[in-house]
Short mmCIF file of C-alpha atoms in Angstrom, two decimals:
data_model
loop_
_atom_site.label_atom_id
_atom_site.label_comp_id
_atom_site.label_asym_id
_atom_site.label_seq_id
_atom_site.Cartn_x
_atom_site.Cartn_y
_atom_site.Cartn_z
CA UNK A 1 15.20 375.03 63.99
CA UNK A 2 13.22 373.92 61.07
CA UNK A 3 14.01 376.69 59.28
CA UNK A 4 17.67 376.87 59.61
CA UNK A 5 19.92 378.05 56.98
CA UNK A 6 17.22 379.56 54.70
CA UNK A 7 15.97 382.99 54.11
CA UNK A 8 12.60 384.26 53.18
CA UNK A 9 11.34 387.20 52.15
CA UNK A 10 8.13 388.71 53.97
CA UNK A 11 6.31 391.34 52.58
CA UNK A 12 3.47 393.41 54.61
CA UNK A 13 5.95 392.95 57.73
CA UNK A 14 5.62 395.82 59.59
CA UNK A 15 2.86 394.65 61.43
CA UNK A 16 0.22 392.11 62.01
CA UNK A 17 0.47 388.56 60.71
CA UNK A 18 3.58 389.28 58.52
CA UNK A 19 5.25 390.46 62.19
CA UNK A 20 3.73 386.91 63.45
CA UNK A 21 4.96 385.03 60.75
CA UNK A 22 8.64 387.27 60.87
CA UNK A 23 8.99 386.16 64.56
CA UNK A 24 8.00 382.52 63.73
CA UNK A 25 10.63 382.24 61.41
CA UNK A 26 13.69 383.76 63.13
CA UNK A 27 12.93 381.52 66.34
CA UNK A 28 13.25 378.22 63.56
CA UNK A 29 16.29 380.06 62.44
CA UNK A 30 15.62 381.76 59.01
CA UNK A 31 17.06 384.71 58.06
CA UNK A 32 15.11 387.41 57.11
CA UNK A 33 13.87 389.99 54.30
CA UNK A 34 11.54 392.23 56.01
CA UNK A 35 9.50 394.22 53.50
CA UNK A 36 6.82 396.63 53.60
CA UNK A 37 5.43 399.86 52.01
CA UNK A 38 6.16 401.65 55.60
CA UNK A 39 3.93 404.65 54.52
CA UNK A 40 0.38 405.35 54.37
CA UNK A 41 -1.18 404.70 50.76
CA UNK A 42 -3.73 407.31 49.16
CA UNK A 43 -7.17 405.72 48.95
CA UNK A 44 -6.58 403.70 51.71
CA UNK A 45 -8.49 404.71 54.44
CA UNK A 46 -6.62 403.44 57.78
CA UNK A 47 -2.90 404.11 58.45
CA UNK A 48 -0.65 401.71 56.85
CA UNK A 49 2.20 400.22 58.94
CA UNK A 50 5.06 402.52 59.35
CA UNK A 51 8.73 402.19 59.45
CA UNK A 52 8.83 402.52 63.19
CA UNK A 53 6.84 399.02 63.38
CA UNK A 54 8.98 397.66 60.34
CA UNK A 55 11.83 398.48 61.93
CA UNK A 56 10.49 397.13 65.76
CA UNK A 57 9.22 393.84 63.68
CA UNK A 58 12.83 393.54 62.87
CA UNK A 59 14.22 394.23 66.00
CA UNK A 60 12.52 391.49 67.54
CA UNK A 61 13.53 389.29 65.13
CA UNK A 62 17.20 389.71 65.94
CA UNK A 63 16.38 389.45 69.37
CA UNK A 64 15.68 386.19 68.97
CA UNK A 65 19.39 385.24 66.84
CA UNK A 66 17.67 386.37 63.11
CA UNK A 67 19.92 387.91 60.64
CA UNK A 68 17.34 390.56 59.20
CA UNK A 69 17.20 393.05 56.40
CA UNK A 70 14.47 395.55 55.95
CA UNK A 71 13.19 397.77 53.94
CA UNK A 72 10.44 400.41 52.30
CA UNK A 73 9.00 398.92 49.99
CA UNK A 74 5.98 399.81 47.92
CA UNK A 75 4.54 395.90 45.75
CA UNK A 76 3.07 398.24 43.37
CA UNK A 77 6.49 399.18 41.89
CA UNK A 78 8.21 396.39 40.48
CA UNK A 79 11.61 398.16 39.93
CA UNK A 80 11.23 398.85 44.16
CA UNK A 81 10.58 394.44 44.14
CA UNK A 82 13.67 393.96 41.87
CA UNK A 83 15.87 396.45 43.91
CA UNK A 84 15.30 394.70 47.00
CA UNK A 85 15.57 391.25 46.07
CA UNK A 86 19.08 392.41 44.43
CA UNK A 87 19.93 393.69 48.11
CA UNK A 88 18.35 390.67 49.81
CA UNK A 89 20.47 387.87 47.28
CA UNK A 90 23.41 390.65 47.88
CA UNK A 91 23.04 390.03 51.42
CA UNK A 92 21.93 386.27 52.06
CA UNK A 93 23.08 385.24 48.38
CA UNK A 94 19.69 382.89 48.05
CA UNK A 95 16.14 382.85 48.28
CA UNK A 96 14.39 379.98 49.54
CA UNK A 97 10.91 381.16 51.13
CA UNK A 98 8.65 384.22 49.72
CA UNK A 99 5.79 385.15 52.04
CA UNK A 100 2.92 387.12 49.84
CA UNK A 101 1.26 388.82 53.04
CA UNK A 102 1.42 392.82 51.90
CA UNK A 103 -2.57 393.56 51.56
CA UNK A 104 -5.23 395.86 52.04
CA UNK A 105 -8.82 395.49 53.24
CA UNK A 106 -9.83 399.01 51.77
CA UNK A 107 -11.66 400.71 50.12
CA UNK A 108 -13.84 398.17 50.86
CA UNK A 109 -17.89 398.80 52.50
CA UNK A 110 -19.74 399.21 48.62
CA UNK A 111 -21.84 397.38 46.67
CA UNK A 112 -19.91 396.38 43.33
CA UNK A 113 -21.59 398.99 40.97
CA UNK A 114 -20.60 401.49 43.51
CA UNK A 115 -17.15 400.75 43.58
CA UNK A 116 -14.99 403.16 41.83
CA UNK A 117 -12.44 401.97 39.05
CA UNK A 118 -9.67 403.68 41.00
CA UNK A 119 -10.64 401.59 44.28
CA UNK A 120 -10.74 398.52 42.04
CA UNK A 121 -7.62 399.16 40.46
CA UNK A 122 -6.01 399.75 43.73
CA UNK A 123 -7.01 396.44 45.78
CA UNK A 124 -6.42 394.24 43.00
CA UNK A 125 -2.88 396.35 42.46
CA UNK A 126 -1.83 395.68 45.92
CA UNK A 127 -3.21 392.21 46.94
CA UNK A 128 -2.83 390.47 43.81
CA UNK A 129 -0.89 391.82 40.89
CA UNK A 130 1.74 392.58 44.28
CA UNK A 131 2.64 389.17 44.73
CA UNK A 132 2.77 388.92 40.86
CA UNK A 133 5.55 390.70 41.09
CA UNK A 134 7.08 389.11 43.81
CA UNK A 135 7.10 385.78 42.51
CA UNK A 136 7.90 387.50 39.00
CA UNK A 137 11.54 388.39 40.99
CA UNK A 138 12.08 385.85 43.00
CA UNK A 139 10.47 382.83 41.41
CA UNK A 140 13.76 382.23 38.87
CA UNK A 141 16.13 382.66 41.57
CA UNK A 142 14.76 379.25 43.16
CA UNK A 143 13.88 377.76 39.78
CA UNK A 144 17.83 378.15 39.50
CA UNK A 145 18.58 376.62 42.41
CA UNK A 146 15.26 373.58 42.31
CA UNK A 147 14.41 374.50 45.42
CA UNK A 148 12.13 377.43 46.98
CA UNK A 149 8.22 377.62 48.69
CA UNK A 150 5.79 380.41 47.44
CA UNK A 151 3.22 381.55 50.23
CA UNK A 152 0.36 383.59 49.63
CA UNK A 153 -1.75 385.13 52.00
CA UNK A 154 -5.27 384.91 50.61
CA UNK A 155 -8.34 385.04 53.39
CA UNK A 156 -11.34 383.15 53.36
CA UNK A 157 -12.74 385.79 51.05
CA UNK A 158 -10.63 383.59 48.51
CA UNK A 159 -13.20 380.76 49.14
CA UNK A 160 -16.06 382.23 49.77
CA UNK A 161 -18.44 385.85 48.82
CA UNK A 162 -18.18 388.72 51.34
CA UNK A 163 -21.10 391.22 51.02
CA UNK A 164 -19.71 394.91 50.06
CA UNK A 165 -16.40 393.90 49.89
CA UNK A 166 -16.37 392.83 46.15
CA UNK A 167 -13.06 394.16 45.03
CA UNK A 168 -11.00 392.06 48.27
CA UNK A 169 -13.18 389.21 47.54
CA UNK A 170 -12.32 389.24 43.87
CA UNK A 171 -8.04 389.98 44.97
CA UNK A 172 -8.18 386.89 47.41
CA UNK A 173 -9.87 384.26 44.66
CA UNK A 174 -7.27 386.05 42.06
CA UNK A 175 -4.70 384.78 44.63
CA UNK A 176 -5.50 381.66 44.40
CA UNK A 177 -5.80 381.15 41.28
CA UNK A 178 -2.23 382.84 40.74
CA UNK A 179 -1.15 379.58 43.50
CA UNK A 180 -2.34 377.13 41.16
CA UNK A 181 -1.26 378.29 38.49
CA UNK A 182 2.44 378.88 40.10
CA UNK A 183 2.46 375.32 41.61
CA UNK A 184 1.61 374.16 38.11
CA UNK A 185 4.76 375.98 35.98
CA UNK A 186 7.31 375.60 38.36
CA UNK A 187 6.62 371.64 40.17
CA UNK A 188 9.26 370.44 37.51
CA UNK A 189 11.76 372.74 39.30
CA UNK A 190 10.88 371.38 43.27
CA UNK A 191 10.02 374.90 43.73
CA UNK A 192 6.58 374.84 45.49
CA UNK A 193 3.49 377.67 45.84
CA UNK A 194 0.65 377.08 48.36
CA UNK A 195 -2.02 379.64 49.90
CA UNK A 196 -3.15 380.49 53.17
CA UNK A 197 -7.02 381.74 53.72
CA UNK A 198 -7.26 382.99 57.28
CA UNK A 199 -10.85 383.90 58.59
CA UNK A 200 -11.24 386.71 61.16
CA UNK A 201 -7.58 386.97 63.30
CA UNK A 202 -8.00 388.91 66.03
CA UNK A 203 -6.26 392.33 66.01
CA UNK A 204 -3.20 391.26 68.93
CA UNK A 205 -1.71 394.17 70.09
CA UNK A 206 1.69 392.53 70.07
CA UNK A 207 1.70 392.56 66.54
CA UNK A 208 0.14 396.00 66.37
CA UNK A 209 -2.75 394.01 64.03
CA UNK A 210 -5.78 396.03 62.58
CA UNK A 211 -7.21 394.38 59.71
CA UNK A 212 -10.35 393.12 61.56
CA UNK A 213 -10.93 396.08 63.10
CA UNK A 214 -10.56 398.23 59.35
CA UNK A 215 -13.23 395.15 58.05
CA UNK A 216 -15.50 395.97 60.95
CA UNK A 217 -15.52 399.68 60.60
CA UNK A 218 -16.36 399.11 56.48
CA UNK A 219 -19.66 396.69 57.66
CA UNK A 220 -20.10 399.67 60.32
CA UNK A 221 -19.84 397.57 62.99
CA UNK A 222 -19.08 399.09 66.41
CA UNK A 223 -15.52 399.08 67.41
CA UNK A 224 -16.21 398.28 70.91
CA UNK A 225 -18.06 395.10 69.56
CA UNK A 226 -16.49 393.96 66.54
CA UNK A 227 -14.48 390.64 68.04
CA UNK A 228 -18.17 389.31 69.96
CA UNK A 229 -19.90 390.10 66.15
CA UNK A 230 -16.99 388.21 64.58
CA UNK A 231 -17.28 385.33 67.11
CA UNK A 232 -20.61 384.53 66.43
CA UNK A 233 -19.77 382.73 63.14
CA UNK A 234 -16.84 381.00 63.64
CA UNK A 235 -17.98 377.34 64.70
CA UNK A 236 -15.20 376.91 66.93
CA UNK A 237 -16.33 379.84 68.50
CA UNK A 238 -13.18 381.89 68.88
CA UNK A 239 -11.11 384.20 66.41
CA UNK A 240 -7.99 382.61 64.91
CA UNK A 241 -4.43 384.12 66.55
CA UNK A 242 -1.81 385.77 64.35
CA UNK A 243 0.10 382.69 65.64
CA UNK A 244 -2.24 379.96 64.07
CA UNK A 245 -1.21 381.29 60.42
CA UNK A 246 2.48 381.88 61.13
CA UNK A 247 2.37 378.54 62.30
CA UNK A 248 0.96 377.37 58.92
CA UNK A 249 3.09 379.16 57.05
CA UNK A 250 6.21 377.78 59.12
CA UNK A 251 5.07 373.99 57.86
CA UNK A 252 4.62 375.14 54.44
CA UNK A 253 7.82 377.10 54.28
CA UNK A 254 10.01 373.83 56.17
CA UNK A 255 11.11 370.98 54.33
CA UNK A 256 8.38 368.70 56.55
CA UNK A 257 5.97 369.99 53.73
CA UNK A 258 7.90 369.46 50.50
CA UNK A 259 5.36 367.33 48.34
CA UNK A 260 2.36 369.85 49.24
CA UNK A 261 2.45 372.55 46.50
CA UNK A 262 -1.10 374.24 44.48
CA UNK A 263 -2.66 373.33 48.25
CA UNK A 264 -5.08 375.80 49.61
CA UNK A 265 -5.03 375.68 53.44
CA UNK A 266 -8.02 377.44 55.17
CA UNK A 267 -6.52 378.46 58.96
CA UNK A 268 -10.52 379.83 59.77
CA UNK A 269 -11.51 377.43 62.16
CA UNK A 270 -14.22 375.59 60.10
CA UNK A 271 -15.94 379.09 59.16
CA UNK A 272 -15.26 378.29 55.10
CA UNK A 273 -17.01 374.42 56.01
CA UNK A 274 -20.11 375.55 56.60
#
């Protein structure tokens, strides 16, 4: 029960690895803020998770003993952030974990001068300036208290260049760079920010994940092929399990981790190494 007696906040948990990470966390013990924009987003071209799967990530979570609150809500609007970090303190009356996993992987599939400034504006709005405002909220609630971790969801697009995905490759090294600069301003405080870069997670029904499949379908790869493509460059020759990064984030949200903070932590299975 390593994470016993704290609460963290999960954005992007309807579905996918913020569901993996959800579950991860109530079997250790956490409580739970379960947030996500539960609609679909214009200029976004996949379905978004709904509230149906928020609300099924969060029953599974109290089927396993969490104490979980969830809601609707859209990282774009910060008043939305501050509202439900009110209602999360309200409820739990402390903060000590902040998962930054709400993303998109489109409008992606275009060369950089063929991106629009609307679909630039959006990805970076979401996947970056999003957990801006996250840690904006929440980061002086555990300065307060000296105590918190900061998780980011970046990819290995935060390491390395994707071709035609310009806008998400730009987002993820943002992300990072947000990390280190977080781990830098608030180290004197014990409150701690690390990343996680994930390389191609297989979409696991159980967590009703399709980001790989929404990255295949921008590179126009064929659905019925896309995890064999994606296999072929991972040196360990398999895709990585929404598991294997709720896993990491579990060690960097527990105590057993509390001198690693600006730390970038590629869960890709060698792919960024090569």
């Amino acid at each position: 029960m390593r994470l016993e007696n704290k609460t963290a906040i999960i954005t992007g948990a309807a579905r996918g690895i913020g569901r993996a990470c959800a579950l991860r966390f109530a079997e250790e013990g956490a409580d739970l803020v379960l947030l996500d924009v539960a609609a679909d987003i214009g200029g976004v071209g996949y379905p978004m998770g709904g509230r149906d799967q928020l609300d099924h990530t969060a029953e599974l979570c109290r089927a396993v003993g969490g104490a979980v609150l969830a809601a609707a809500v859209d990282v774009r609007d910060l008043g939305l952030v501050e509202e439900a970090v009110r209602s999360a303190v309200d409820r739990f009356h402390a903060i000590d974990v902040l998962v930054n996993n709400a993303g998109i992987a489109a409008p992606s599939g275009a060369d950089l001068h063929e991106i629009t400034e609307p679909d630039w504006a959006l990805m970076l709005d979401i996947d970056l300036t999003g957990a801006w405002r996250m840690i904006r909220t929440v980061a002086p609630l555990m300065v307060a208290r000296r105590t918190g971790s900061i998780i980011n969801i970046s990819s290995t697009a935060g390491l390395v260049g994707y071709r035609r995905f310009g806008a998400y490759v730009a987002a993820k090294h943002g992300l990072i760079g947000l990390t280190r600069a977080a781990a830098l301003d608030y180290a004197p405080f014990k409150v701690r920010a690390n990343a996680l870069c994930p390389g191609s997670v297989r979409d696991d029904p159980l967590v009703e994940g399709r980001m790989l499949a929404e990255i295949a379908r921008s590179l126009d790869v064929p659905a019925a092929e896309h995890e064999r493509v994606f296999v072929r460059d991972q040196p360990m020759n398999a895709l990585m399990e929404p598991g294997d990064v709720a896993d990491a984030a579990l060690w960097l949200a527990a105590d057993g981790s509390r001198q690693v903070t600006g730390s970038v932590v590629a869960v890709d299975g060698g792919f960024s190494s090569r």
